mmCIF file of C-alpha atoms in Angstrom:
data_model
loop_
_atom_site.group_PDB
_atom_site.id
_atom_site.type_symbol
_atom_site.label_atom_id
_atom_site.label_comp_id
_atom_site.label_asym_id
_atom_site.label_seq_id
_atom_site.Cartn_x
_atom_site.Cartn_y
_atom_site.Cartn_z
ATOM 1 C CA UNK A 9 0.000 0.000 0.000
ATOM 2 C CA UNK A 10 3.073 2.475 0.662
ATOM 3 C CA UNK A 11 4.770 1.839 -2.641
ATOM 4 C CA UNK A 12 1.568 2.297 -4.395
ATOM 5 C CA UNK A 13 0.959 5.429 -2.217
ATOM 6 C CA UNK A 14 4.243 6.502 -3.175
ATOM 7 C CA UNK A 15 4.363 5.849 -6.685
ATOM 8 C CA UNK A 16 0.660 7.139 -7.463
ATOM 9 C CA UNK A 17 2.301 11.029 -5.848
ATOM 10 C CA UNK A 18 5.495 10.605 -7.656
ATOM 11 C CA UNK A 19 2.959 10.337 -10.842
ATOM 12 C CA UNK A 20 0.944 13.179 -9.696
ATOM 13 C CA UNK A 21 4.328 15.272 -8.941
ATOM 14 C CA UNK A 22 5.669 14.025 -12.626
ATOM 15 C CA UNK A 23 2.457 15.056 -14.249
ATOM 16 C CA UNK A 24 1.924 18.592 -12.624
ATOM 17 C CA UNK A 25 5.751 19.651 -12.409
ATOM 18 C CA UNK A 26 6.566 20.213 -16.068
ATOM 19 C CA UNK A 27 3.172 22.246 -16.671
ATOM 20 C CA UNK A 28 3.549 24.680 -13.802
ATOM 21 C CA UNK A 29 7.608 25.173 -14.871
ATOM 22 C CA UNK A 30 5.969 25.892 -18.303
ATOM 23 C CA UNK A 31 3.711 28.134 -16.701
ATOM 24 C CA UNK A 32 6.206 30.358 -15.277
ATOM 25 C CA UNK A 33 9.678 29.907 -18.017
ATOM 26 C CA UNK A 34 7.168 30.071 -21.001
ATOM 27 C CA UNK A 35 6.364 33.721 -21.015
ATOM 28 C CA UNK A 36 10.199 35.096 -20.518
ATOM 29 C CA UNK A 37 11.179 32.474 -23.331
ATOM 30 C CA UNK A 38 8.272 34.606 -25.443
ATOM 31 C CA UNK A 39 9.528 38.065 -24.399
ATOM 32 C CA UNK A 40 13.110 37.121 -24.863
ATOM 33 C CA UNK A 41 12.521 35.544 -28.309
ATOM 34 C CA UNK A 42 9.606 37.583 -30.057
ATOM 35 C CA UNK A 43 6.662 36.299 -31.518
ATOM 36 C CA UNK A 44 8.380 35.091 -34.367
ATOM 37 C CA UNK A 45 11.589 33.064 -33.104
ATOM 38 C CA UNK A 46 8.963 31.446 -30.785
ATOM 39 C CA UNK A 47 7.321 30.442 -33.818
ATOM 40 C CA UNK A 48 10.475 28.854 -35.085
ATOM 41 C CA UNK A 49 11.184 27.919 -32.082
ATOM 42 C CA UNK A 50 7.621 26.017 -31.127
ATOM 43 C CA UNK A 51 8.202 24.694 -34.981
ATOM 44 C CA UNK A 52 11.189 22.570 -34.137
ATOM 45 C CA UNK A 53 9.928 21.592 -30.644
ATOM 46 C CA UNK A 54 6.792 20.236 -32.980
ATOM 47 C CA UNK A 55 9.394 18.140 -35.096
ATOM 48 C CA UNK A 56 11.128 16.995 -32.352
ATOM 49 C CA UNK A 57 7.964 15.555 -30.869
ATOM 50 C CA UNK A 58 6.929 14.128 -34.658
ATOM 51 C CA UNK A 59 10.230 12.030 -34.502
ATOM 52 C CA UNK A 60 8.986 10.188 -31.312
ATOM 53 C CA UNK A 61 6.934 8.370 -33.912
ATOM 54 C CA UNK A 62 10.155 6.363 -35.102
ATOM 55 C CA UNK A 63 10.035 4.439 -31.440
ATOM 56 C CA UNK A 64 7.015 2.342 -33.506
ATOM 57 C CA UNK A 65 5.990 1.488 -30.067
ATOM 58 C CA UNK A 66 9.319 -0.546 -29.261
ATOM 59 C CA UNK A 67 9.894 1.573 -25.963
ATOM 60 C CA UNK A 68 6.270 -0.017 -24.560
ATOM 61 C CA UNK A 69 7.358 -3.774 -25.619
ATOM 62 C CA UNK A 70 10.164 -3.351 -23.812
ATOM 63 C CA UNK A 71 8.452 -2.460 -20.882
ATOM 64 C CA UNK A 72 6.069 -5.272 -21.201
ATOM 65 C CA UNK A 73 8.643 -7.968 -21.782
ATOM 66 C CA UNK A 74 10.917 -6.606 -19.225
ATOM 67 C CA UNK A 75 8.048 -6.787 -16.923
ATOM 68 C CA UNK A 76 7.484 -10.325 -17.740
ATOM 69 C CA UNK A 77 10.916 -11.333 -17.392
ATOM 70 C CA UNK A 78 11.494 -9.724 -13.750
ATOM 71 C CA UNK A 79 8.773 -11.440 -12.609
ATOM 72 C CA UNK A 80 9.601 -15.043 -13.476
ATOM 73 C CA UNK A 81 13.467 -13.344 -12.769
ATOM 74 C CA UNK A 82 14.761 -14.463 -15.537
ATOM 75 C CA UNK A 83 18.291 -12.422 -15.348
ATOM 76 C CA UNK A 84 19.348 -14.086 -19.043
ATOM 77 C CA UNK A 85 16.091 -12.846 -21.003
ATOM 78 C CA UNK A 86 16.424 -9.411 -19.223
ATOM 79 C CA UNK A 87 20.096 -9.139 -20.575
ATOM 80 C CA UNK A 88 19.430 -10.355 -23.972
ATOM 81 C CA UNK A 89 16.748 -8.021 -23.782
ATOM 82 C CA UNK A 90 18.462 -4.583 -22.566
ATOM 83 C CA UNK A 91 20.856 -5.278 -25.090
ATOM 84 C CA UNK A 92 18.697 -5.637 -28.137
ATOM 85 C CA UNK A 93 16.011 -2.404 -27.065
ATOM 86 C CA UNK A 94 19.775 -0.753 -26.534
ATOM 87 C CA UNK A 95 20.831 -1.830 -30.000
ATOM 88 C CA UNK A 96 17.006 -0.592 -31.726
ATOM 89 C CA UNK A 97 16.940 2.824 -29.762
ATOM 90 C CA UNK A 98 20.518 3.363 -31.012
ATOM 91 C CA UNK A 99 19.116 2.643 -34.577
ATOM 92 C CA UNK A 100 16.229 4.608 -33.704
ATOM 93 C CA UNK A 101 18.422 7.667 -32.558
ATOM 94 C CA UNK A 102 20.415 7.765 -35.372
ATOM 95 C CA UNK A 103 17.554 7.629 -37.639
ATOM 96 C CA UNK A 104 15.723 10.615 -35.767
ATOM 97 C CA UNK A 105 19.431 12.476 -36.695
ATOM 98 C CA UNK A 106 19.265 11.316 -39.839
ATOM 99 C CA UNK A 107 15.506 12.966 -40.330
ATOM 100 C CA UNK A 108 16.826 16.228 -39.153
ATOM 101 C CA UNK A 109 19.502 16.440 -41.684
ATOM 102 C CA UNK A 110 17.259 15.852 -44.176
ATOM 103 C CA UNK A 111 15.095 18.421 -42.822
ATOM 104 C CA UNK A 112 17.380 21.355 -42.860
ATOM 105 C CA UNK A 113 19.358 20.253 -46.374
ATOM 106 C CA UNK A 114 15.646 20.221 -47.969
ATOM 107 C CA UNK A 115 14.267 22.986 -45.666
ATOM 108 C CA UNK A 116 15.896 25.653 -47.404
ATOM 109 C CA UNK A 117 14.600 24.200 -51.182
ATOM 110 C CA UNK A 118 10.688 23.731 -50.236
ATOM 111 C CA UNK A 119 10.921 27.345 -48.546
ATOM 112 C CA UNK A 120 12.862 29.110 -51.416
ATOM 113 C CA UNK A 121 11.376 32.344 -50.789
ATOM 114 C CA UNK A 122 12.574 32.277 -47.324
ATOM 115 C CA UNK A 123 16.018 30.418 -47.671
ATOM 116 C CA UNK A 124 18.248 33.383 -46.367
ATOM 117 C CA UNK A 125 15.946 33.472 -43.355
ATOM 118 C CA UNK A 126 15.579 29.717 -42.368
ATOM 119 C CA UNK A 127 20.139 29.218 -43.069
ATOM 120 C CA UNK A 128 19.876 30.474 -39.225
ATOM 121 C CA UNK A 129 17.776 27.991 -37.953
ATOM 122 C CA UNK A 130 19.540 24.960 -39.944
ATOM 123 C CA UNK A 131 21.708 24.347 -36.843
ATOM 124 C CA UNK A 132 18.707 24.630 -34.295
ATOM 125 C CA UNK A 133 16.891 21.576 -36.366
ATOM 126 C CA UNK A 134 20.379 19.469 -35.905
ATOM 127 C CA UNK A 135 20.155 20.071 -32.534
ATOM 128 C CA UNK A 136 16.512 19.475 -32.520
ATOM 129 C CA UNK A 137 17.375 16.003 -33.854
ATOM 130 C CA UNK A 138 20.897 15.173 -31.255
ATOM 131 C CA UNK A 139 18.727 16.245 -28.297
ATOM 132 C CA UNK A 140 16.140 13.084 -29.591
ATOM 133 C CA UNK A 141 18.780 11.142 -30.312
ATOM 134 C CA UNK A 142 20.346 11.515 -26.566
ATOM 135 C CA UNK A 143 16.738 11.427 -25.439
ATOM 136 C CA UNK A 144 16.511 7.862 -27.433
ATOM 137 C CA UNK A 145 19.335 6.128 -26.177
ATOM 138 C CA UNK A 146 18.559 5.685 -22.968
ATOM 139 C CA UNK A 147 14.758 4.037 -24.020
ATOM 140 C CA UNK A 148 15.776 0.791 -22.680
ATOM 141 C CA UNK A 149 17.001 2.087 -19.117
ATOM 142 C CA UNK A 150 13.609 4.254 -18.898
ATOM 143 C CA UNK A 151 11.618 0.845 -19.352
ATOM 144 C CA UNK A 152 13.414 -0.586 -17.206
ATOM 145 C CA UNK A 153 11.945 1.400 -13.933
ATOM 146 C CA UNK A 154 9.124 1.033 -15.586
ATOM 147 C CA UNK A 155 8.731 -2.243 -15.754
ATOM 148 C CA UNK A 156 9.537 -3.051 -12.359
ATOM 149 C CA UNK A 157 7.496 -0.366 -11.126
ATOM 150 C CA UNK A 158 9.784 1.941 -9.704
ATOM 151 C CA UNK A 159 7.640 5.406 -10.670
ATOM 152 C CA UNK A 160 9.122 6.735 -8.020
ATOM 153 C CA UNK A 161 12.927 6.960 -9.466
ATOM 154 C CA UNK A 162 11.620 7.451 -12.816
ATOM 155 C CA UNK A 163 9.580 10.585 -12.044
ATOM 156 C CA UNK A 164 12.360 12.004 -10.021
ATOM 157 C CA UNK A 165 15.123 11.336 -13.029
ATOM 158 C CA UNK A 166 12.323 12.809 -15.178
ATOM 159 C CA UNK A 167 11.895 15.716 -13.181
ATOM 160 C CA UNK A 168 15.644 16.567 -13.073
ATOM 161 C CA UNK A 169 15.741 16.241 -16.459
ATOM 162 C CA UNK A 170 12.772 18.344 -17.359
ATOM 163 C CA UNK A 171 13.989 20.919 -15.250
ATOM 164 C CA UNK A 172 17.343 20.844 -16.353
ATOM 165 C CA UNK A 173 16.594 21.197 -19.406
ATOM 166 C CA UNK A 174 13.984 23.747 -19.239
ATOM 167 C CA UNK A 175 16.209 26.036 -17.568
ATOM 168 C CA UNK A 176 19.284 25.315 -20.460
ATOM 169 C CA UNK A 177 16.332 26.774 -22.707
ATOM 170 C CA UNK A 178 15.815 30.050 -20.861
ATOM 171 C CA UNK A 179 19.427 30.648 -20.252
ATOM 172 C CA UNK A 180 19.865 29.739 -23.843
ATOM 173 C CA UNK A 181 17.538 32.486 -24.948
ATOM 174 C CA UNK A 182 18.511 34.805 -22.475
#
């Protein structure tokens, strides 16, 4: 009853945290960008989330199987299995990177009207697609907690990173 106690508020915390940090970093972000660099800026945020489509579901098999196998403790499957979801989210990763590129060498050609103005955001979409990359690699690891039901660590890694990150971003822009 404690663990689920504990895991249910580490949910609750994970769930409410990142909206009330966007609450309060989103408007200087705004202000310090202008109306249309947030544009941009919300435009490669989109992409990034569009490339969480190459996980094809892999990241929740993981978790199921890794499930399965911790409960009949099955140390042999779980390592054969870590390694493999490491091998696909590396694949994965490097296909996300692979997107980007593509994005910002044809970018320039489907806007042509607006090439001189989107050369300054090329890097920003390369970045865009090394932050998913990073964020893919560690897939397997993230089912992991998952699957054994540790919400607790997960939400608090989560958190960290959310944060972390969220405050790179207004720095960044500042």
């Amino acid at each position: 009853t404690f663990q689920t106690f504990k895991n249910t508020t580490y949910n609750i915390i994970g769930y409410i945290w990142p909206m009330l940090l966007t609450l309060f970093i989103t408007p200087m972000v705004i202000f310090s960008l202008g109306v249309k660099n947030y544009g941009i800026y919300i435009f490669i945020n989109t992409i990034l989330s569009l490339f969480g489509l190459l996980d094809l579901g892999i990241g929740t098999a993981v978790c199921k199987y890794m499930a399965n196998y911790y409960g009949k403790k099955d140390d042999h499957a779980i390592s054969v299995l870590t390694h493999t979801a490491n091998s696909l989210f590396l694949l994965i990763g490097i296909a996300g990177i692979v997107v980007a590129v593509a994005i910002a060498i044809i970018g320039p050609h489907v806007l042509q009207g607006q090439s001189t103005a989107y050369a300054q955001y090329f890097p920003l979409i390369i970045i865009a697609g090394a932050i998913f990359f990073v964020n893919t690699i560690d897939g397997s690891y993230a089912s992991i907690l998952l699957a054994v039901q540790r919400f607790d660590i997960a939400n608090v890694i989560g958190i960290m990173s959310i944060t972390a990150s969220t405050f790179g971003l207004l720095v960044t822009v500042i």
